[in-house]
Amino acid sequence: MFEVFRKYLSSKANLSDADFERIKAVSVIKKLRKHQYLLQEGDVWRSNAFVAKGCLRRYQIDAKGQEHILTFATENWWIGDRDSLLTGNPAISNIDAIEDSEVVLINKENFDQLCQQLPTFNEFIQTILQKSFIASQNRIYATISYTAEEKYQNFISTRPELANRVPQHMIASYLGISAETLSRVRNQMTKK
């Protein structure tokens, strides 16, 4: 699975074979079965995780036991709990596999060293963080401003690969609408 990660990095940053050897030396491949946790609420998140295969979700559970999905991560996406990673505080979210998955983990200390020692890797990571921040802002705006139909249309236009890969109740949770509302929206869209 490191080769998947290497191919991804090669498409994003100009890294030498020696750079890849440094990255590989600190990378750990973790296989997850469907429903297996990568992170549980209350644990401290200590790594950066790249999804080489499969699909994961990051979510929180509110006081009423309701699940709120914050993000999905499929192949070539990164996932983690940035707040816990940077502060060392216990995570307030869970990450689990929606399907059998494989991730490449690099612990924070090693990741920070790679960023310091490999300028092109650091530039690439900074670009990802900037894009992630913009995506978060857009998601917040969509969540508070869009109708249910607009939320779903935005979802299928920005993440079309998930429409048939992720259970509908999870998509509804991600969109902040009920499963019944999502079903109604989907039915209305097929009639148009």
Tab-separated table of C-alpha atoms in Angstrom:
chain	number	residue	atom	x	y	z
A	1	MET	CA	0.000	0.000	0.000
A	2	PHE	CA	2.944	2.346	0.345
A	3	GLU	CA	3.163	2.355	-3.468
A	4	VAL	CA	-0.334	3.905	-3.612
A	5	PHE	CA	0.860	6.619	-1.221
A	6	ARG	CA	4.048	7.113	-3.238
A	7	LYS	CA	2.075	7.478	-6.480
A	8	TYR	CA	-0.190	10.040	-4.814
A	9	LEU	CA	2.767	12.022	-3.434
A	10	SER	CA	4.553	11.875	-6.805
A	11	SER	CA	1.555	13.485	-8.467
A	12	LYS	CA	1.570	16.329	-5.929
A	13	ALA	CA	5.210	17.045	-5.030
A	14	ASN	CA	8.633	16.711	-6.614
A	15	LEU	CA	10.298	14.243	-4.224
A	16	SER	CA	13.492	12.264	-4.776
A	17	ASP	CA	13.930	8.536	-4.215
A	18	ALA	CA	15.818	9.386	-1.010
A	19	ASP	CA	12.854	11.514	0.127
A	20	PHE	CA	10.499	8.594	-0.499
A	21	GLU	CA	12.771	6.298	1.495
A	22	ARG	CA	12.604	8.732	4.442
A	23	ILE	CA	8.823	8.838	4.189
A	24	LYS	CA	8.532	5.064	3.853
A	25	ALA	CA	10.783	4.514	6.892
A	26	VAL	CA	8.313	6.360	9.163
A	27	SER	CA	5.103	5.108	7.538
A	28	VAL	CA	2.947	2.393	9.082
A	29	ILE	CA	0.292	0.558	7.085
A	30	LYS	CA	-2.869	-0.208	9.049
A	31	LYS	CA	-5.645	-2.437	7.757
A	32	LEU	CA	-9.166	-1.818	9.026
A	33	ARG	CA	-12.139	-4.098	8.727
A	34	LYS	CA	-15.570	-2.631	8.001
A	35	HIS	CA	-16.857	-0.907	11.190
A	36	GLN	CA	-13.415	-1.016	12.856
A	37	TYR	CA	-12.331	2.161	14.638
A	38	LEU	CA	-9.236	4.093	13.674
A	39	LEU	CA	-9.987	6.591	16.477
A	40	GLN	CA	-12.499	6.546	19.316
A	41	GLU	CA	-13.805	9.568	21.163
A	42	GLY	CA	-11.706	10.141	24.288
A	43	ASP	CA	-8.463	8.793	22.797
A	44	VAL	CA	-5.682	11.150	21.747
A	45	TRP	CA	-5.048	11.267	17.989
A	46	ARG	CA	-1.303	11.103	17.335
A	47	SER	CA	-0.914	10.540	13.577
A	48	ASN	CA	-1.610	11.820	10.110
A	49	ALA	CA	-3.584	9.249	8.129
A	50	PHE	CA	-3.701	8.833	4.363
A	51	VAL	CA	-6.416	6.576	2.936
A	52	ALA	CA	-4.767	4.201	0.448
A	53	LYS	CA	-7.825	1.968	0.051
A	54	GLY	CA	-11.415	2.051	1.242
A	55	CYS	CA	-13.704	4.600	2.819
A	56	LEU	CA	-13.749	6.044	6.339
A	57	ARG	CA	-15.906	8.559	8.136
A	58	ARG	CA	-15.267	10.963	10.975
A	59	TYR	CA	-18.274	11.630	13.170
A	60	GLN	CA	-19.487	12.785	16.552
A	61	ILE	CA	-22.375	11.571	18.672
A	62	ASP	CA	-24.449	14.202	20.466
A	63	ALA	CA	-26.042	13.998	23.921
A	64	LYS	CA	-29.187	12.450	22.395
A	65	GLY	CA	-27.163	9.672	20.754
A	66	GLN	CA	-27.568	11.187	17.285
A	67	GLU	CA	-24.674	10.661	14.887
A	68	HIS	CA	-23.279	13.664	12.985
A	69	ILE	CA	-20.870	12.797	10.179
A	70	LEU	CA	-18.253	15.490	9.681
A	71	THR	CA	-16.383	14.017	6.744
A	72	PHE	CA	-15.871	11.027	4.506
A	73	ALA	CA	-12.413	10.031	3.316
A	74	THR	CA	-11.873	7.751	0.345
A	75	GLU	CA	-8.751	6.800	-1.581
A	76	ASN	CA	-6.197	9.622	-1.757
A	77	TRP	CA	-7.802	11.585	1.070
A	78	TRP	CA	-6.389	12.384	4.494
A	79	ILE	CA	-8.338	11.900	7.723
A	80	GLY	CA	-7.771	12.578	11.396
A	81	ASP	CA	-8.707	14.750	14.340
A	82	ARG	CA	-6.564	17.851	13.871
A	83	ASP	CA	-7.586	19.425	17.193
A	84	SER	CA	-6.514	16.356	19.170
A	85	LEU	CA	-3.343	16.000	17.078
A	86	LEU	CA	-2.201	19.570	17.703
A	87	THR	CA	-3.330	20.021	21.326
A	88	GLY	CA	-2.871	16.522	22.698
A	89	ASN	CA	-6.415	16.717	24.089
A	90	PRO	CA	-8.737	13.703	23.894
A	91	ALA	CA	-10.605	13.483	20.602
A	92	ILE	CA	-14.263	14.469	20.526
A	93	SER	CA	-14.882	12.508	17.345
A	94	ASN	CA	-14.702	8.925	16.120
A	95	ILE	CA	-13.197	7.617	12.901
A	96	ASP	CA	-14.215	4.235	11.564
A	97	ALA	CA	-14.151	2.266	8.336
A	98	ILE	CA	-17.318	2.164	6.246
A	99	GLU	CA	-15.721	-0.643	4.226
A	100	ASP	CA	-12.515	-2.674	4.502
A	101	SER	CA	-9.767	-0.064	4.291
A	102	GLU	CA	-6.033	0.508	4.466
A	103	VAL	CA	-4.396	3.678	5.729
A	104	VAL	CA	-0.833	4.947	5.850
A	105	LEU	CA	-0.065	6.414	9.282
A	106	ILE	CA	2.792	8.771	10.115
A	107	ASN	CA	2.989	9.846	13.743
A	108	LYS	CA	3.079	13.576	14.510
A	109	GLU	CA	6.735	13.731	15.526
A	110	ASN	CA	7.918	11.986	12.354
A	111	PHE	CA	5.495	13.970	10.196
A	112	ASP	CA	6.762	17.261	11.636
A	113	GLN	CA	10.353	16.150	10.974
A	114	LEU	CA	9.491	15.308	7.367
A	115	CYS	CA	7.979	18.783	6.946
A	116	GLN	CA	11.148	20.366	8.350
A	117	GLN	CA	13.578	18.223	6.357
A	118	LEU	CA	11.722	18.072	3.031
A	119	PRO	CA	10.673	21.560	1.845
A	120	THR	CA	8.648	20.275	-1.127
A	121	PHE	CA	6.746	17.894	1.158
A	122	ASN	CA	6.059	20.784	3.550
A	123	GLU	CA	4.795	23.024	0.715
A	124	PHE	CA	2.481	20.248	-0.410
A	125	ILE	CA	1.123	19.748	3.130
A	126	GLN	CA	0.556	23.497	3.524
A	127	THR	CA	-1.424	23.509	0.268
A	128	ILE	CA	-3.576	20.619	1.540
A	129	LEU	CA	-4.240	22.456	4.808
A	130	GLN	CA	-5.271	25.610	2.944
A	131	LYS	CA	-7.605	23.676	0.655
A	132	SER	CA	-9.022	21.835	3.665
A	133	PHE	CA	-9.761	25.120	5.411
A	134	ILE	CA	-11.545	26.472	2.328
A	135	ALA	CA	-13.548	23.240	1.995
A	136	SER	CA	-14.557	23.511	5.670
A	137	GLN	CA	-15.748	27.076	5.162
A	138	ASN	CA	-17.769	26.037	2.110
A	139	ARG	CA	-19.273	23.106	4.017
A	140	ILE	CA	-20.297	25.336	6.919
A	141	TYR	CA	-21.914	27.797	4.527
A	142	ALA	CA	-23.800	25.025	2.719
A	143	THR	CA	-24.958	23.508	6.002
A	144	ILE	CA	-26.434	26.749	7.331
A	145	SER	CA	-27.669	28.247	4.061
A	146	TYR	CA	-28.776	25.565	1.606
A	147	THR	CA	-32.127	23.825	1.347
A	148	ALA	CA	-32.163	20.034	1.661
A	149	GLU	CA	-32.285	19.706	-2.132
A	150	GLU	CA	-29.374	22.146	-2.587
A	151	LYS	CA	-27.344	20.273	0.043
A	152	TYR	CA	-27.833	16.977	-1.764
A	153	GLN	CA	-27.135	18.472	-5.204
A	154	ASN	CA	-23.956	20.054	-3.840
A	155	PHE	CA	-22.952	16.718	-2.305
A	156	ILE	CA	-23.398	14.724	-5.508
A	157	SER	CA	-21.574	17.373	-7.539
A	158	THR	CA	-18.602	17.633	-5.158
A	159	ARG	CA	-18.398	13.978	-4.037
A	160	PRO	CA	-20.088	11.929	-6.813
A	161	GLU	CA	-18.044	8.831	-5.943
A	162	LEU	CA	-19.862	8.595	-2.613
A	163	ALA	CA	-23.450	8.736	-3.842
A	164	ASN	CA	-23.700	4.957	-4.355
A	165	ARG	CA	-20.828	3.911	-2.104
A	166	VAL	CA	-22.065	5.206	1.237
A	167	PRO	CA	-25.375	4.202	2.874
A	168	GLN	CA	-28.096	6.814	2.433
A	169	HIS	CA	-28.590	7.304	6.192
A	170	MET	CA	-24.915	8.296	6.435
A	171	ILE	CA	-25.265	10.787	3.593
A	172	ALA	CA	-28.296	12.240	5.390
A	173	SER	CA	-26.274	12.547	8.601
A	174	TYR	CA	-23.448	14.269	6.703
A	175	LEU	CA	-25.922	16.708	5.149
A	176	GLY	CA	-27.643	17.410	8.464
A	177	ILE	CA	-31.032	16.190	7.287
A	178	SER	CA	-33.167	13.191	8.169
A	179	ALA	CA	-33.054	9.995	6.114
A	180	GLU	CA	-36.711	10.565	5.262
A	181	THR	CA	-35.971	14.039	3.902
A	182	LEU	CA	-33.105	12.688	1.823
A	183	SER	CA	-35.378	9.992	0.401
A	184	ARG	CA	-37.982	12.623	-0.512
A	185	VAL	CA	-35.332	14.850	-2.145
A	186	ARG	CA	-33.940	11.937	-4.154
A	187	ASN	CA	-37.433	10.947	-5.321
A	188	GLN	CA	-38.218	14.518	-6.365
A	189	MET	CA	-34.961	14.739	-8.303
A	190	THR	CA	-35.656	11.536	-10.234
A	191	LYS	CA	-39.082	12.909	-11.253
A	192	LYS	CA	-37.545	16.056	-12.740
